[in-house]
XYZ file of C-alpha atoms in Angstrom:
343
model
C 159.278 31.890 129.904
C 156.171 34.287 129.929
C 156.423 37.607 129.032
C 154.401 40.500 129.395
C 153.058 42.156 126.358
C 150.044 44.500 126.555
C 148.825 43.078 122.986
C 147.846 40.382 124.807
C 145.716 42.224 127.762
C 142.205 41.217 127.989
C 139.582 43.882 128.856
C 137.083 41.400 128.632
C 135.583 40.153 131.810
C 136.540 36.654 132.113
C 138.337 36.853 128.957
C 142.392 35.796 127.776
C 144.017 35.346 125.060
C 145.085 31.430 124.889
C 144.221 29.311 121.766
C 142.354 25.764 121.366
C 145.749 23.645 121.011
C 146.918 25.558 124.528
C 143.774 25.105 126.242
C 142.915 21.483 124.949
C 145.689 20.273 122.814
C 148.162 18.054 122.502
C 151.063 17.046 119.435
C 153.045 13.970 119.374
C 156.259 14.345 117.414
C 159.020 12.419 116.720
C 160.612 13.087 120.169
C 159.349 15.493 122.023
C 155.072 16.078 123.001
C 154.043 19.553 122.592
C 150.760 21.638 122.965
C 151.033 22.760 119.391
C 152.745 22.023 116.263
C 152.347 26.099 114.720
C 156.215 27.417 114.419
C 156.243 30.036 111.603
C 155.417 33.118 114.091
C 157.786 35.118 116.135
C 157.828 33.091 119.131
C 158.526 29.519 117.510
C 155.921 27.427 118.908
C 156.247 24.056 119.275
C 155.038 24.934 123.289
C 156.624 22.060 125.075
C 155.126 19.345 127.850
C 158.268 17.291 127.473
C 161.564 16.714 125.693
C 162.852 13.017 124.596
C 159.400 11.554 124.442
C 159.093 8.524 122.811
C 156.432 7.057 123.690
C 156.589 6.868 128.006
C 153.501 6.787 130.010
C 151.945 9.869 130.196
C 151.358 11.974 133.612
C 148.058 13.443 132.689
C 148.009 15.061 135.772
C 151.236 16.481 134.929
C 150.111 17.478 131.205
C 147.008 19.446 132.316
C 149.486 21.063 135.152
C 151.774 22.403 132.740
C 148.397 23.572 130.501
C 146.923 25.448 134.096
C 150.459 27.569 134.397
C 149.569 28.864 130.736
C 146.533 29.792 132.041
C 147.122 31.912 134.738
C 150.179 33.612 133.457
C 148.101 34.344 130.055
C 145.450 35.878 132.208
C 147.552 38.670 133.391
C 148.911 39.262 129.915
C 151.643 37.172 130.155
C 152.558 35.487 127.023
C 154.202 32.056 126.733
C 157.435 33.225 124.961
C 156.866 30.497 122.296
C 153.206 32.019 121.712
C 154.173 35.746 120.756
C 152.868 36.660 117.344
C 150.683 33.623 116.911
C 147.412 34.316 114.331
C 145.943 31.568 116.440
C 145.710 33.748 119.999
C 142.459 34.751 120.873
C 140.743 36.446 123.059
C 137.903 35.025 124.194
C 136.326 33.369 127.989
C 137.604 29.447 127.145
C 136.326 26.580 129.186
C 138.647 25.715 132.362
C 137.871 21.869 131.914
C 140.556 19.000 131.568
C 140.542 17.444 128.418
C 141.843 16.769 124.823
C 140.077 17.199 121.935
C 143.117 18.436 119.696
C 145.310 16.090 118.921
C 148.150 16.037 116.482
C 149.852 13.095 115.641
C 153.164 13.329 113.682
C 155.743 11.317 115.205
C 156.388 9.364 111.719
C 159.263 11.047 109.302
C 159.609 8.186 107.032
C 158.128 9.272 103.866
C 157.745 8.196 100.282
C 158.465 11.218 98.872
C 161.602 13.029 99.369
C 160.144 16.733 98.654
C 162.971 19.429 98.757
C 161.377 21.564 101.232
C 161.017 19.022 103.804
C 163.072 19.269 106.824
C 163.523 15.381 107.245
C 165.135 15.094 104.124
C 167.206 18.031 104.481
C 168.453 16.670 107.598
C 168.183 12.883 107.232
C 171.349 11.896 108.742
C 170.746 13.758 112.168
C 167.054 12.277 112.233
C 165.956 8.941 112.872
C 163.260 8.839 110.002
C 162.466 5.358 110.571
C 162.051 5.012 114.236
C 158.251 5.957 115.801
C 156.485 4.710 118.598
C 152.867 3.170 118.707
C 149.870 6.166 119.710
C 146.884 3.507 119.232
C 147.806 2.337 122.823
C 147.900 6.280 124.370
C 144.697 6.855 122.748
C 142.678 4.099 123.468
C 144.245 5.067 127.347
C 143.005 8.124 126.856
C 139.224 7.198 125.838
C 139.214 5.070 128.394
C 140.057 7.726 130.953
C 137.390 10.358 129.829
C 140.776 12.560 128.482
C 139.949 12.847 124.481
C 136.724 13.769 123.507
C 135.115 14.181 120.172
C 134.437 17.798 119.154
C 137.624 19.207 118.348
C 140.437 18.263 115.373
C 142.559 15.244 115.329
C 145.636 15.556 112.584
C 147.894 13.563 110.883
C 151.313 15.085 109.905
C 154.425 13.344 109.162
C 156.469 11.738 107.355
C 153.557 10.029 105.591
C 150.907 8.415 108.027
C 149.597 5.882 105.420
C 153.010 4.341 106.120
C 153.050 3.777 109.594
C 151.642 0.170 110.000
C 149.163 1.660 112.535
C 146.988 3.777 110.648
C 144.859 1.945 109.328
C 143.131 0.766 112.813
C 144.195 4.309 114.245
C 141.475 5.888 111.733
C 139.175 2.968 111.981
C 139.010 3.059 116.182
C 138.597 6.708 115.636
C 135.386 6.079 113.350
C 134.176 3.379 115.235
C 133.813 5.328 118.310
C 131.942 8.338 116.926
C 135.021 10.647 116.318
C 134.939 13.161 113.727
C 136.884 15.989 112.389
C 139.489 13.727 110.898
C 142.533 15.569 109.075
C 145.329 13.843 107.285
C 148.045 15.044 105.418
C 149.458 13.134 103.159
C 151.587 12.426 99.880
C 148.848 10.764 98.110
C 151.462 8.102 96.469
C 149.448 5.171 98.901
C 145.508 4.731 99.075
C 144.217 3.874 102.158
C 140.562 2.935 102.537
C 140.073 3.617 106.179
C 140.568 7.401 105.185
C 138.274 6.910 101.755
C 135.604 5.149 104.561
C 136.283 8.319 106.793
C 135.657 10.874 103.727
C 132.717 9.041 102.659
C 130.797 9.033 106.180
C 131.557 13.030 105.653
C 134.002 12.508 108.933
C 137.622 13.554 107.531
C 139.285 15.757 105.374
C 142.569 14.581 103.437
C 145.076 17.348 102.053
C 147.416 15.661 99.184
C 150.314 17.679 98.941
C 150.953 17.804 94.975
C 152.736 21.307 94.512
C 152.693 21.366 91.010
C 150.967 21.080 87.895
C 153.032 19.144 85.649
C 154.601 15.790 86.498
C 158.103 17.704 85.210
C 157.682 20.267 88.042
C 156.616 17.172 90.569
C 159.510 15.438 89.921
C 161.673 18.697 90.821
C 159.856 19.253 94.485
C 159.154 15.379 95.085
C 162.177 13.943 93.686
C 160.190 10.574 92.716
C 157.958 9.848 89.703
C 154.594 9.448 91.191
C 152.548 12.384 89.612
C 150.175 10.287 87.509
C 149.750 7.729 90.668
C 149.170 11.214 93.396
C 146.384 12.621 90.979
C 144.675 8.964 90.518
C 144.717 8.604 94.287
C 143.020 12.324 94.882
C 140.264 11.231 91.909
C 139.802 7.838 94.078
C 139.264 10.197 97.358
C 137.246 12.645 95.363
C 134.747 10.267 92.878
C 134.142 7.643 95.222
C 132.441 9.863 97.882
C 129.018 11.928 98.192
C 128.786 15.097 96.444
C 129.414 16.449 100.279
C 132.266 14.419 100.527
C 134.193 16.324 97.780
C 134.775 19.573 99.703
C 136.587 17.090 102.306
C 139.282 16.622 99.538
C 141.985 19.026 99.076
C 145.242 19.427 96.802
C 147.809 21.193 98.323
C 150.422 23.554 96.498
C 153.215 25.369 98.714
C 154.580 27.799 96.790
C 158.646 27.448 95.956
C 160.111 30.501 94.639
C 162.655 29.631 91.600
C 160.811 25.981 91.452
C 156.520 26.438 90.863
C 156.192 30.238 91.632
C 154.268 31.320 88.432
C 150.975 31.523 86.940
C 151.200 28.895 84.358
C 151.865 26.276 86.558
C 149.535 27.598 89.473
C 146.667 27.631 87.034
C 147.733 23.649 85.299
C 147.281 22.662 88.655
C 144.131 24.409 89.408
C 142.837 22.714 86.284
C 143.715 19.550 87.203
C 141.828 19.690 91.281
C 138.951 20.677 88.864
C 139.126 18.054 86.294
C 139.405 15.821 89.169
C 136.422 16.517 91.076
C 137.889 18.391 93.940
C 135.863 21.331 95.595
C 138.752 22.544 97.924
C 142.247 23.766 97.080
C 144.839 24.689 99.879
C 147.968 26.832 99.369
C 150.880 27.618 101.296
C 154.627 29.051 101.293
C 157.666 27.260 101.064
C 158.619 27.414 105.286
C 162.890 28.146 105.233
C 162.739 30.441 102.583
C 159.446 32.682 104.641
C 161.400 32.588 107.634
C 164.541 34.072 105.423
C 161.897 36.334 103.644
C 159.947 37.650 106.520
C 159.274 41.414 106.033
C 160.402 41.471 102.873
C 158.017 39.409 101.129
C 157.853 40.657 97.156
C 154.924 41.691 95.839
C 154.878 38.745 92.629
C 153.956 36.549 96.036
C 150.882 38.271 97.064
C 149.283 38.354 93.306
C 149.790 34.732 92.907
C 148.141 33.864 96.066
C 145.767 36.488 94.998
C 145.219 34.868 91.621
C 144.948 31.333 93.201
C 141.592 33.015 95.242
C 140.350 33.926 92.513
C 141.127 31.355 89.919
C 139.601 28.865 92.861
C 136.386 30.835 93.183
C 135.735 31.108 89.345
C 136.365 27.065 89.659
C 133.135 26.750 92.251
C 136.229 25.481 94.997
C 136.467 26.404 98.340
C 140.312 28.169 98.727
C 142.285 27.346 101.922
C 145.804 29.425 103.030
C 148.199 27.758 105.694
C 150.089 28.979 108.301
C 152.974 30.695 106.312
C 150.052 32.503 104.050
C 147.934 33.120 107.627
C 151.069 34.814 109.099
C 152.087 36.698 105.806
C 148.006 37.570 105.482
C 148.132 39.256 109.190
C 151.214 41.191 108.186
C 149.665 42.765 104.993
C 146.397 43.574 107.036
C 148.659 45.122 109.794
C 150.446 47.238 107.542
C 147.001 48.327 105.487
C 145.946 49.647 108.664
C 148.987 51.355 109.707
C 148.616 52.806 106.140
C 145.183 54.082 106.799
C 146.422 55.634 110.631
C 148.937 57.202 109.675
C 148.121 58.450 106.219
């Protein structure tokens, strides 16, 4: 459904608001393929080519279809309902071409970490965590075909990609044919060396999700013992690299509120990125309780994220916010200026 919304009205000659993953994107999930994988804003995301996907040929002419509706409808102001309120929407005169060079892949939910927050392990019985299909095949189809092109971002979610028995050659064929712009998330627990050759050649960027400081407070958001083993694996990423190489290693911390949300154990963690070599740290909010908290967002939130920036900057790191701290960070500048209209 597209809906108009003058928010989204270009006065820009040749100009419309539409976003990279729209225009040149494309998500494999667990069962469905999507244009985006963003789905903390108003409208939801998740923009969908097709439901029950698991792992079918691929109409290309059909994908790049669906991705020409957006386009017109989006040039008269017409919003994909699942697009309203997106922080990624911009305005700007995007290239018309046919091609991917966004490509998310997170079709894997096995994990080996059973962190609280995550929705597979919230909902593990209604999921099928350990069933996935094989994407080296669909992208070596689509090199073949001129569709993916290097340039843009390809991303690993999950589940935890070192897992799938794929990744390994999925990074490698990526290297070996000149990709870059490599992101993987992952739980840290497993090394793989196809992502430490990938960070070394300055062509990837890893985020380990730790959350915590302590191996007391991991153990309370991961549910397994692994602390020691996830900060030895992000010292391995970090130490074994060029000195450029370091900024392409990141801890992640997604702030819990009753679990991590204090200073102590922000600032144990920050410590420890530090100690082990890292030059980027990456922060984020816990998604099911933001969506419950939207609007009403206490102010304790703001000043640790606030603190984090700073703490992260006195540290010589580069500081990184997701999309729950992107969404909440639009908000509070919305309101500032409101404040500034109206008072």
């Amino acid at each position: 459904m597209f809906i108009y919304d003058k928010r989204y009205v270009s006065k820009k000659d040749g100009c419309y608001y539409s976003c990279p993953w729209i225009e040149h994107g494309i998500v494999f999930f667990n069962s469905k393929l999507t244009m985006c994988c963003h789905c903390s804003h108003e409208g939801g995301g998740h923009t969908m080519i097709r439901n029950n996907y698991i792992g079918q040929k691929i109409d290309w002419d059909r994908v790049f279809y669906v991705k020409d509706i957006f386009r017109r409808f989006h040039k008269k102001g017409k919003i994909n309902s699942t697009c309203i309120g997106c922080v990624h929407l911009e305005e700007k005169n995007w290239s018309q071409e046919r091609y991917i060079d966004n490509l998310y892949i997170s079709h894997w939910l096995n994990c080996n970490s059973k962190c609280i927050y995550c929705y597979a392990t919230q909902h593990r019985e209604e999921l099928k965590v350990d069933k996935y299909y094989d994407v080296l095949p669909i992208v070596k189809e689509m090199m073949e075909k001129g569709i993916l092109r290097p340039g843009g971002m390809i991303s690993f979610g999950g589940g935890e990609p070192t897992l799938l028995s794929e990744f390994e050659d999925l990074v490698t064929y990526f290297l070996d044919n000149f990709y870059w712009g490599i992101r993987v998330h992952t739980s840290g627990i497993l090394f793989s060396p196809a992502l430490a050759r990938a960070i070394n050649e300055i062509r990837a960027y890893v985020v380990v999700s730790v959350d915590s400081g302590s191996s007391e407070t991991f153990m309370k958001v991961k549910k397994v013992p692994c602390y020691d083993k996830v900060r030895e694996t992000i010292r391995k990423y970090a130490l074994h690299t060029t000195f450029l190489g370091r900024y392409l290693v990141g801890a992640k911390y997604i702030i819990i509120p009753g679990i991590n949300d204090n200073v102590e154990e922000i600032e144990k963690w920050l410590q420890a990125n530090y100690e082990a070599g890292l030059y980027t740290t990456v922060m984020d909010l816990e998604e099911t309780w933001y969506l419950e908290h939207k609007g009403k967002v206490p102010k304790y939130i703001y000043k640790l994220v606030e603190y984090a920036r700073k703490r992260a900057k006195q540290l010589n790191c580069n500081f990184e916010i997701y999309e729950r701290l992107q969404n909440l960070n639009a908000d509070n500048e919305k309101k500032s200026l409101l404040k500034k209209l109206f008072n």
